[in-house]
Structure formats: structure tokens, C-alpha cells
PDB file of C-alpha atoms and ligand atoms in Angstrom:
ATOM      1  CA  MET A   1      20.908  -4.957  29.501  1.00 78.00           C
ATOM      2  CA  LYS A   2      17.374  -5.897  28.566  1.00 88.00           C
ATOM      3  CA  PRO A   3      16.874  -9.077  26.560  1.00 93.00           C
ATOM      4  CA  VAL A   4      16.728  -8.583  22.807  1.00 92.00           C
ATOM      5  CA  VAL A   5      14.055 -10.259  20.675  1.00 93.00           C
ATOM      6  CA  ALA A   6      14.395 -10.266  16.896  1.00 91.00           C
ATOM      7  CA  ILE A   7      11.634 -11.070  14.441  1.00 91.00           C
ATOM      8  CA  VAL A   8      12.975 -12.677  11.292  1.00 87.00           C
ATOM      9  CA  GLY A   9      11.368 -14.267   8.269  1.00 84.00           C
ATOM     10  CA  ARG A  10      10.551 -13.831   4.624  1.00 81.00           C
ATOM     11  CA  PRO A  11       9.223 -10.537   3.324  1.00 80.00           C
ATOM     12  CA  ASN A  12       5.461 -10.124   3.593  1.00 84.00           C
ATOM     13  CA  VAL A  13       4.802 -12.773   6.271  1.00 88.00           C
ATOM     14  CA  GLY A  14       3.671 -10.038   8.670  1.00 91.00           C
ATOM     15  CA  LYS A  15       6.765  -9.209  10.739  1.00 89.00           C
ATOM     16  CA  SER A  16       6.158  -5.469  10.818  1.00 85.00           C
ATOM     17  CA  THR A  17       2.473  -5.939  11.639  1.00 89.00           C
ATOM     18  CA  LEU A  18       3.406  -8.040  14.674  1.00 92.00           C
ATOM     19  CA  PHE A  19       6.167  -5.616  15.636  1.00 89.00           C
ATOM     20  CA  ASN A  20       3.731  -2.712  15.558  1.00 86.00           C
ATOM     21  CA  LYS A  21       1.140  -4.659  17.542  1.00 89.00           C
ATOM     22  CA  ILE A  22       3.654  -5.384  20.289  1.00 91.00           C
ATOM     23  CA  ALA A  23       5.349  -1.977  20.172  1.00 85.00           C
ATOM     24  CA  GLY A  24       1.915  -0.383  20.375  1.00 80.00           C
ATOM     25  CA  SER A  25       2.389   2.089  17.564  1.00 62.00           C
ATOM     26  CA  ARG A  26       2.978   2.026  13.875  1.00 56.00           C
ATOM     27  CA  ILE A  27       6.750   2.245  13.878  1.00 62.00           C
ATOM     28  CA  SER A  28       7.369  -0.131  11.001  1.00 62.00           C
ATOM     29  CA  ILE A  29       6.072   0.416   7.549  1.00 60.00           C
ATOM     30  CA  VAL A  30       3.548  -2.264   6.611  1.00 61.00           C
ATOM     31  CA  GLU A  31       2.843  -2.757   2.969  1.00 57.00           C
ATOM     32  CA  ASP A  32       1.639  -5.346   0.524  1.00 56.00           C
ATOM     33  CA  THR A  33       4.866  -5.141  -1.434  1.00 57.00           C
ATOM     34  CA  PRO A  34       7.428  -7.696  -0.254  1.00 56.00           C
ATOM     35  CA  GLY A  35      10.650  -6.205   1.045  1.00 53.00           C
ATOM     36  CA  VAL A  36       9.209  -2.918   2.181  1.00 52.00           C
ATOM     37  CA  THR A  37      10.925  -2.800   5.568  1.00 51.00           C
ATOM     38  CA  ARG A  38      14.318  -1.635   4.489  1.00 49.00           C
ATOM     39  CA  ASP A  39      16.200  -1.756   7.741  1.00 48.00           C
ATOM     40  CA  ARG A  40      16.001  -3.272  11.159  1.00 49.00           C
ATOM     41  CA  ILE A  41      14.082  -1.170  13.595  1.00 72.00           C
ATOM     42  CA  TYR A  42      14.169  -1.241  17.317  1.00 75.00           C
ATOM     43  CA  SER A  43      11.533  -0.664  19.951  1.00 80.00           C
ATOM     44  CA  ASP A  44      11.171  -0.937  23.686  1.00 83.00           C
ATOM     45  CA  ALA A  45       8.473  -3.468  24.400  1.00 90.00           C
ATOM     46  CA  SER A  46       7.011  -5.283  27.355  1.00 90.00           C
ATOM     47  CA  TRP A  47       4.835  -8.240  28.209  1.00 93.00           C
ATOM     48  CA  LEU A  48       3.329  -8.408  31.695  1.00 91.00           C
ATOM     49  CA  ASP A  49       6.183  -7.197  33.914  1.00 90.00           C
ATOM     50  CA  LYS A  50       8.972  -8.065  31.485  1.00 93.00           C
ATOM     51  CA  HIS A  51      10.718  -5.380  29.465  1.00 92.00           C
ATOM     52  CA  PHE A  52      12.772  -6.161  26.413  1.00 93.00           C
ATOM     53  CA  THR A  53      14.060  -4.696  23.177  1.00 89.00           C
ATOM     54  CA  MET A  54      12.472  -5.797  19.951  1.00 88.00           C
ATOM     55  CA  ILE A  55      13.959  -5.731  16.469  1.00 85.00           C
ATOM     56  CA  ASP A  56      12.020  -5.935  13.221  1.00 83.00           C
ATOM     57  CA  THR A  57      14.208  -7.238  10.443  1.00 78.00           C
ATOM     58  CA  GLY A  58      13.531  -6.945   6.777  1.00 64.00           C
ATOM     59  CA  GLY A  59      15.053  -6.652   3.374  1.00 38.00           C
ATOM     60  CA  ILE A  60      15.677  -3.590   1.324  1.00 32.00           C
ATOM     61  CA  GLU A  61      14.165  -2.614  -1.935  1.00 36.00           C
ATOM     62  CA  PRO A  62      17.081  -3.356  -4.151  1.00 36.00           C
ATOM     63  CA  ALA A  63      18.181  -2.791  -7.668  1.00 38.00           C
ATOM     64  CA  SER A  64      18.156  -6.499  -8.405  1.00 46.00           C
ATOM     65  CA  LYS A  65      16.281  -9.483  -6.996  1.00 57.00           C
ATOM     66  CA  ASP A  66      19.490 -11.136  -5.808  1.00 56.00           C
ATOM     67  CA  GLU A  67      20.342  -8.159  -3.698  1.00 58.00           C
ATOM     68  CA  ILE A  68      17.144  -8.607  -1.648  1.00 55.00           C
ATOM     69  CA  LEU A  69      18.106 -12.073  -0.514  1.00 61.00           C
ATOM     70  CA  VAL A  70      21.682 -11.137   0.221  1.00 67.00           C
ATOM     71  CA  GLN A  71      20.614  -8.149   2.274  1.00 60.00           C
ATOM     72  CA  MET A  72      17.877 -10.142   4.025  1.00 61.00           C
ATOM     73  CA  ARG A  73      20.308 -12.822   5.064  1.00 70.00           C
ATOM     74  CA  ARG A  74      22.708 -10.177   6.335  1.00 69.00           C
ATOM     75  CA  GLN A  75      19.971  -8.491   8.338  1.00 65.00           C
ATOM     76  CA  ALA A  76      18.849 -11.845   9.743  1.00 69.00           C
ATOM     77  CA  GLN A  77      22.429 -12.725  10.620  1.00 78.00           C
ATOM     78  CA  LEU A  78      22.925  -9.420  12.438  1.00 72.00           C
ATOM     79  CA  ALA A  79      19.703 -10.036  14.353  1.00 71.00           C
ATOM     80  CA  ILE A  80      20.895 -13.550  15.200  1.00 78.00           C
ATOM     81  CA  ASP A  81      24.147 -12.109  16.497  1.00 79.00           C
ATOM     82  CA  MET A  82      22.370  -9.603  18.721  1.00 82.00           C
ATOM     83  CA  ALA A  83      19.211 -11.369  19.872  1.00 90.00           C
ATOM     84  CA  ASP A  84      18.608 -13.541  22.923  1.00 93.00           C
ATOM     85  CA  VAL A  85      15.461 -14.956  21.359  1.00 95.00           C
ATOM     86  CA  VAL A  86      14.561 -15.049  17.679  1.00 94.00           C
ATOM     87  CA  VAL A  87      10.963 -15.248  16.523  1.00 94.00           C
ATOM     88  CA  LEU A  88      10.933 -17.009  13.167  1.00 93.00           C
ATOM     89  CA  MET A  89       7.824 -15.852  11.424  1.00 93.00           C
ATOM     90  CA  THR A  90       6.101 -17.851   8.713  1.00 93.00           C
ATOM     91  CA  ASN A  91       2.548 -17.788   7.499  1.00 93.00           C
ATOM     92  CA  VAL A  92      -0.126 -20.388   7.067  1.00 96.00           C
ATOM     93  CA  LYS A  93      -1.214 -19.026   3.682  1.00 95.00           C
ATOM     94  CA  ASP A  94       2.108 -19.807   1.990  1.00 93.00           C
ATOM     95  CA  GLY A  95       2.832 -22.975   4.000  1.00 95.00           C
ATOM     96  CA  VAL A  96       6.417 -24.046   4.636  1.00 94.00           C
ATOM     97  CA  THR A  97       8.683 -22.619   1.938  1.00 88.00           C
ATOM     98  CA  ALA A  98      12.284 -23.279   0.972  1.00 84.00           C
ATOM     99  CA  ASN A  99      13.205 -19.901   2.451  1.00 81.00           C
ATOM    100  CA  ASP A 100      11.636 -20.850   5.789  1.00 85.00           C
ATOM    101  CA  ARG A 101      13.769 -23.994   5.827  1.00 87.00           C
ATOM    102  CA  ASP A 102      16.803 -21.932   4.916  1.00 82.00           C
ATOM    103  CA  VAL A 103      16.316 -19.465   7.767  1.00 82.00           C
ATOM    104  CA  ALA A 104      15.383 -22.254  10.213  1.00 87.00           C
ATOM    105  CA  ALA A 105      18.649 -24.008   9.375  1.00 87.00           C
ATOM    106  CA  MET A 106      20.525 -20.742   9.847  1.00 85.00           C
ATOM    107  CA  LEU A 107      18.976 -20.257  13.297  1.00 87.00           C
ATOM    108  CA  LEU A 108      19.536 -23.838  14.403  1.00 90.00           C
ATOM    109  CA  LYS A 109      23.145 -23.622  13.338  1.00 89.00           C
ATOM    110  CA  ALA A 110      23.513 -20.418  15.357  1.00 89.00           C
ATOM    111  CA  LYS A 111      22.069 -22.345  18.349  1.00 90.00           C
ATOM    112  CA  LYS A 112      19.589 -19.569  18.991  1.00 88.00           C
ATOM    113  CA  LYS A 113      16.554 -19.760  21.231  1.00 93.00           C
ATOM    114  CA  ILE A 114      13.795 -19.850  18.648  1.00 94.00           C
ATOM    115  CA  VAL A 115      10.055 -19.365  18.791  1.00 96.00           C
ATOM    116  CA  LEU A 116       8.213 -20.384  15.634  1.00 97.00           C
ATOM    117  CA  ALA A 117       5.237 -18.171  14.819  1.00 98.00           C
ATOM    118  CA  VAL A 118       2.740 -19.135  12.123  1.00 98.00           C
ATOM    119  CA  ASN A 119       0.979 -15.923  11.175  1.00 98.00           C
ATOM    120  CA  LYS A 120      -2.271 -15.247   9.318  1.00 97.00           C
ATOM    121  CA  VAL A 121      -4.243 -17.855  11.237  1.00 97.00           C
ATOM    122  CA  ASP A 122      -7.120 -15.396  11.271  1.00 96.00           C
ATOM    123  CA  ALA A 123     -10.039 -17.625  12.254  1.00 94.00           C
ATOM    124  CA  PRO A 124     -10.544 -18.468  15.923  1.00 91.00           C
ATOM    125  CA  GLY A 125     -10.715 -22.120  16.998  1.00 91.00           C
ATOM    126  CA  ASP A 126      -8.582 -25.010  15.813  1.00 93.00           C
ATOM    127  CA  PRO A 127      -5.912 -24.007  13.288  1.00 94.00           C
ATOM    128  CA  PRO A 128      -6.248 -25.326   9.713  1.00 95.00           C
ATOM    129  CA  MET A 129      -4.548 -28.582   8.648  1.00 95.00           C
ATOM    130  CA  GLU A 130      -1.729 -26.668   6.934  1.00 95.00           C
ATOM    131  CA  PHE A 131      -0.646 -25.379  10.339  1.00 97.00           C
ATOM    132  CA  TYR A 132       0.651 -28.820  11.358  1.00 97.00           C
ATOM    133  CA  GLU A 133       3.061 -28.864   8.430  1.00 97.00           C
ATOM    134  CA  PHE A 134       5.191 -26.377  10.389  1.00 97.00           C
ATOM    135  CA  TYR A 135       6.220 -29.093  12.842  1.00 97.00           C
ATOM    136  CA  ASN A 136       8.440 -30.292   9.990  1.00 95.00           C
ATOM    137  CA  LEU A 137      10.781 -27.347  10.538  1.00 94.00           C
ATOM    138  CA  GLY A 138      12.015 -29.126  13.673  1.00 92.00           C
ATOM    139  CA  LEU A 139      11.753 -26.022  15.843  1.00 93.00           C
ATOM    140  CA  GLY A 140       9.271 -27.428  18.353  1.00 93.00           C
ATOM    141  CA  ASP A 141       5.632 -26.401  18.736  1.00 96.00           C
ATOM    142  CA  PRO A 142       4.617 -23.695  16.276  1.00 97.00           C
ATOM    143  CA  ILE A 143       2.400 -20.936  17.666  1.00 98.00           C
ATOM    144  CA  ALA A 144      -0.592 -19.864  15.607  1.00 98.00           C
ATOM    145  CA  ILE A 145      -1.085 -16.119  15.528  1.00 98.00           C
ATOM    146  CA  SER A 146      -2.961 -13.449  13.639  1.00 97.00           C
ATOM    147  CA  SER A 147      -1.024 -10.207  13.801  1.00 95.00           C
ATOM    148  CA  THR A 148      -3.764  -8.125  12.251  1.00 94.00           C
ATOM    149  CA  HIS A 149      -6.460  -9.516  14.586  1.00 94.00           C
ATOM    150  CA  GLY A 150      -4.149  -9.640  17.587  1.00 92.00           C
ATOM    151  CA  MET A 151      -4.783 -13.325  18.252  1.00 95.00           C
ATOM    152  CA  GLY A 152      -2.237 -15.715  19.775  1.00 96.00           C
ATOM    153  CA  ILE A 153       0.192 -12.905  20.547  1.00 96.00           C
ATOM    154  CA  GLY A 154      -0.054 -13.446  24.312  1.00 96.00           C
ATOM    155  CA  ASP A 155       0.844 -17.118  23.871  1.00 96.00           C
ATOM    156  CA  LEU A 156       3.713 -16.124  21.614  1.00 98.00           C
ATOM    157  CA  LEU A 157       5.085 -13.613  24.119  1.00 97.00           C
ATOM    158  CA  ASP A 158       4.720 -16.134  26.992  1.00 97.00           C
ATOM    159  CA  GLU A 159       6.920 -18.462  24.967  1.00 97.00           C
ATOM    160  CA  VAL A 160       9.401 -15.686  24.126  1.00 97.00           C
ATOM    161  CA  CYS A 161       9.733 -14.549  27.753  1.00 97.00           C
ATOM    162  CA  ALA A 162      10.170 -18.150  28.933  1.00 97.00           C
ATOM    163  CA  LYS A 163      13.270 -18.343  26.744  1.00 96.00           C
ATOM    164  CA  PHE A 164      14.994 -15.252  28.143  1.00 97.00           C
ATOM    165  CA  PRO A 165      18.366 -15.986  29.759  1.00 94.00           C
ATOM    166  CA  GLU A 166      18.040 -16.630  33.505  1.00 92.00           C
ATOM    167  CA  ASN A 167      20.132 -13.609  34.484  1.00 91.00           C
ATOM    168  CA  ALA A 168      18.377 -11.247  32.077  1.00 90.00           C
ATOM    169  CA  ASP A 169      17.466  -7.821  33.436  1.00 89.00           C
ATOM    170  CA  THR A 170      13.853  -7.279  32.421  1.00 91.00           C
ATOM    171  CA  SER A 171      13.290  -4.178  34.523  1.00 90.00           C
ATOM    172  CA  GLN A 172      12.384  -0.918  32.861  1.00 83.00           C
ATOM    173  CA  ASP A 173      15.361   1.303  32.124  1.00 73.00           C
ATOM    174  CA  ASP A 174      14.396   4.944  32.043  1.00 69.00           C
ATOM    175  CA  ASP A 175      17.910   6.314  32.206  1.00 71.00           C
ATOM    176  CA  GLU A 176      19.138   5.610  28.690  1.00 69.00           C
ATOM    177  CA  ILE A 177      19.928   8.548  26.466  1.00 74.00           C
ATOM    178  CA  LYS A 178      18.472   8.528  22.987  1.00 72.00           C
ATOM    179  CA  VAL A 179      20.209  10.322  20.165  1.00 78.00           C
ATOM    180  CA  ALA A 180      18.701  10.952  16.749  1.00 79.00           C
ATOM    181  CA  VAL A 181      20.691  11.763  13.633  1.00 83.00           C
ATOM    182  CA  ILE A 182      18.703  13.830  11.180  1.00 84.00           C
ATOM    183  CA  GLY A 183      19.546  15.461   7.867  1.00 85.00           C
ATOM    184  CA  ARG A 184      18.915  15.577   4.167  1.00 84.00           C
ATOM    185  CA  PRO A 185      18.750  12.317   2.205  1.00 79.00           C
ATOM    186  CA  ASN A 186      22.230  11.227   1.136  1.00 82.00           C
ATOM    187  CA  ALA A 187      23.984  13.604   3.553  1.00 88.00           C
ATOM    188  CA  GLY A 188      25.833  10.657   5.125  1.00 86.00           C
ATOM    189  CA  LYS A 189      23.735   9.912   8.224  1.00 82.00           C
ATOM    190  CA  SER A 190      23.851   6.145   7.844  1.00 77.00           C
ATOM    191  CA  SER A 191      27.584   6.100   7.194  1.00 81.00           C
ATOM    192  CA  LEU A 192      28.171   8.137  10.358  1.00 85.00           C
ATOM    193  CA  ILE A 193      26.020   5.819  12.482  1.00 79.00           C
ATOM    194  CA  ASN A 194      27.752   2.747  11.109  1.00 77.00           C
ATOM    195  CA  LYS A 195      31.119   4.302  11.878  1.00 81.00           C
ATOM    196  CA  ILE A 196      30.152   5.011  15.477  1.00 81.00           C
ATOM    197  CA  LEU A 197      28.480   1.656  16.054  1.00 75.00           C
ATOM    198  CA  GLY A 198      31.105  -0.348  14.237  1.00 72.00           C
ATOM    199  CA  GLU A 199      28.749  -2.621  12.402  1.00 61.00           C
ATOM    200  CA  ASP A 200      26.436  -2.579   9.425  1.00 56.00           C
ATOM    201  CA  ARG A 201      23.469  -1.414  11.432  1.00 55.00           C
ATOM    202  CA  VAL A 202      22.100   0.782   8.702  1.00 55.00           C
ATOM    203  CA  ILE A 203      21.995  -0.063   5.061  1.00 51.00           C
ATOM    204  CA  VAL A 204      24.084   2.455   3.192  1.00 50.00           C
ATOM    205  CA  SER A 205      23.264   3.107  -0.406  1.00 50.00           C
ATOM    206  CA  ASN A 206      23.949   5.959  -2.746  1.00 49.00           C
ATOM    207  CA  ILE A 207      20.332   5.800  -3.868  1.00 48.00           C
ATOM    208  CA  ALA A 208      18.683   8.727  -2.070  1.00 50.00           C
ATOM    209  CA  GLY A 209      15.907   7.656   0.293  1.00 49.00           C
ATOM    210  CA  THR A 210      17.076   4.088   0.902  1.00 50.00           C
ATOM    211  CA  THR A 211      16.592   4.178   4.667  1.00 50.00           C
ATOM    212  CA  ARG A 212      12.877   4.501   4.955  1.00 45.00           C
ATOM    213  CA  ASP A 213      12.211   3.514   8.533  1.00 45.00           C
ATOM    214  CA  ALA A 214      13.479   5.068  11.751  1.00 43.00           C
ATOM    215  CA  ILE A 215      16.479   3.360  13.287  1.00 46.00           C
ATOM    216  CA  ASP A 216      17.467   3.968  16.896  1.00 40.00           C
TER     217      ASP A 216
HETATM  218  P1  LIG B   1       6.662  -8.096   6.629  1.00 77.33           P
HETATM  219  O1  LIG B   1       7.196  -7.884   5.248  1.00 77.33           O
HETATM  220  O2  LIG B   1       6.995  -9.468   7.119  1.00 77.33           O
HETATM  221  O3  LIG B   1       7.051  -7.028   7.582  1.00 77.33           O
HETATM  222  O4  LIG B   1       5.057  -8.097   6.497  1.00 77.33           O
HETATM  223  P2  LIG B   1       4.014  -6.917   6.803  1.00 77.33           P
HETATM  224  O5  LIG B   1       3.808  -6.780   8.280  1.00 77.33           O
HETATM  225  O6  LIG B   1       4.420  -5.697   6.046  1.00 77.33           O
HETATM  226  O7  LIG B   1       2.669  -7.539   6.228  1.00 77.33           O
HETATM  227  C1  LIG B   1       2.559  -7.934   4.880  1.00 77.33           C
HETATM  228  C2  LIG B   1       1.093  -8.053   4.510  1.00 77.33           C
HETATM  229  O8  LIG B   1       0.470  -9.105   5.248  1.00 77.33           O
HETATM  230  C3  LIG B   1       0.280  -6.788   4.804  1.00 77.33           C
HETATM  231  O9  LIG B   1      -0.652  -6.616   3.775  1.00 77.33           O
HETATM  232  C4  LIG B   1      -0.406  -7.128   6.112  1.00 77.33           C
HETATM  233  O10 LIG B   1      -1.597  -6.415   6.301  1.00 77.33           O
HETATM  234  C5  LIG B   1      -0.667  -8.607   5.946  1.00 77.33           C
HETATM  235  N1  LIG B   1      -0.783  -9.305   7.244  1.00 77.33           N
HETATM  236  C6  LIG B   1       0.028  -9.196   8.316  1.00 77.33           C
HETATM  237  N2  LIG B   1      -0.391  -9.962   9.345  1.00 77.33           N
HETATM  238  C7  LIG B   1      -1.522 -10.573   8.921  1.00 77.33           C
HETATM  239  C8  LIG B   1      -2.443 -11.506   9.535  1.00 77.33           C
HETATM  240  O11 LIG B   1      -2.326 -11.898  10.702  1.00 77.33           O
HETATM  241  N3  LIG B   1      -3.476 -11.948   8.756  1.00 77.33           N
HETATM  242  C9  LIG B   1      -3.655 -11.526   7.465  1.00 77.33           C
HETATM  243  N4  LIG B   1      -4.691 -12.011   6.793  1.00 77.33           N
HETATM  244  N5  LIG B   1      -2.811 -10.646   6.869  1.00 77.33           N
HETATM  245  C10 LIG B   1      -1.763 -10.179   7.581  1.00 77.33           C
HETATM  246 MG1  LIG B   2       8.249  -5.344   7.305  1.00 77.33          MG
END
């Protein structure tokens, strides 16, 4: 199996923007409203000759504020369980937040291979002073990136690929069969997929239209 890379982090740090940049198409919904990516999404991706699977994690748009955090943590936990390497995404505009510390602690506890990305470093040259604050997360050297401008992403992916397990199969697999489940909102698609896959891969809600993004 190809290595799995998950991007986790607070809503609105730029996870989906990075995901789309690497996946090469606009698969994830990018919006100014925090919590817009409602489910994890998967994409085949590659860097140089290395092929891997990438997951964009995110919260759902919930009825209450509490529900966002609960769902986010669940999504992050599922990504932690499945990923070989986790990219923890933060951004230089907000600095280090309590939520970043929370997720960092979660990842460290899970003993994951972690790459720390500091997004929204949009100006070329030396990163701003605030960038150095991210060393405090204790996750090693942060990598400055700008997802919208496409800067630093090569360095980030070098770091990600360096952390793949030694026996990882990074060759291209063209022989996998892809199945799509389609149907009316609320017909029961997500419940069926969860049943088959045996895990909470899709957020199920009786609010019509909850799953907004495509899920493989
Ligand atoms: P997500 O919630 O973590 O998936 O974040 P999104 O990818 O949806 O991005 C949230 C907002 O941040 C959007 O308005 C993006 O255009 C913006 N954004 C993402 N990456 C960058 C970046 O590198 N620089 C700047 N200035 N804005 C960014
Ligand atoms: Mg998103």
C-alpha cells in the first residue's frame, strides 16, 4: 500500500488550499468560513517519483460550536490512526494557539511522524519573527509555506517523503478499482459506506446536505 499523509489542523489555517495545490485540482472546498471542509477527502498525490495518498481533514458545520471541536478531534484521530505521516498545519497570522498545542500533544502521544507546516508565510525571504515561536511546539523545525502562492511546498514534501516508512511502496498503482456511491441527499449513502468500511469514515447526519465534499 502507498504511504498515507494526513493534513490536520485548526479550521481556516489553509489545509484544503495546500491539499488542492498538491493534488493538482480543486478537490476540497476552500472558503473563508472556518469549518467548511466537512469530511476527510482523499487524493492520489506524488512528489518527484514518490506516490502517496493524501487526506484533507476538517470539521463539519455543526448545530452547535461544541460539536465542531468534537468532530474535528474525531476526524484528526481517524487521520492519525490511518496516516504514516501527519502534516500539522498552523499559520503565522494567528501564531501558536491553544488548539495547535492540543493537536500537537495528541500527535506526539500517538507517536506519529509529524511535519510542522507554518502556512501563510506569503512574502519571500526570511520568515517573520512570529515564525520562530512555532519551535515551542516541540515538533522540530517548522517549515514555512504559502499554500496560495505555492511557496515552500517542495521543502515540505521533501520532509514528508523523508519520513515515509522504509518499506513503503511508493510506486504508482494503476490497478485499483474505484467505486462511487451516488444518490439523493439523505438517501443513506454515508451510512452504507460506513457499514462497508467499518469505521466512521463519513459523517452521518440527518441534516440533508451534510457531506459536502467528495469522499473516495
Ligand atoms: P482549511 O479550513 O484549513 O481547509 O483552510 P482553507 O484552505 O479553506 O483556507 C482558509 C482561508 O485561508 C482561505 O480564505 C484561503 O484562501 C486562505 N489561505 C490559505 N492558504 C493561504 C496562504 O498561504 N496565504 C494566505 N494569505 N491565505 C491563505
Ligand atoms: Mg478545509
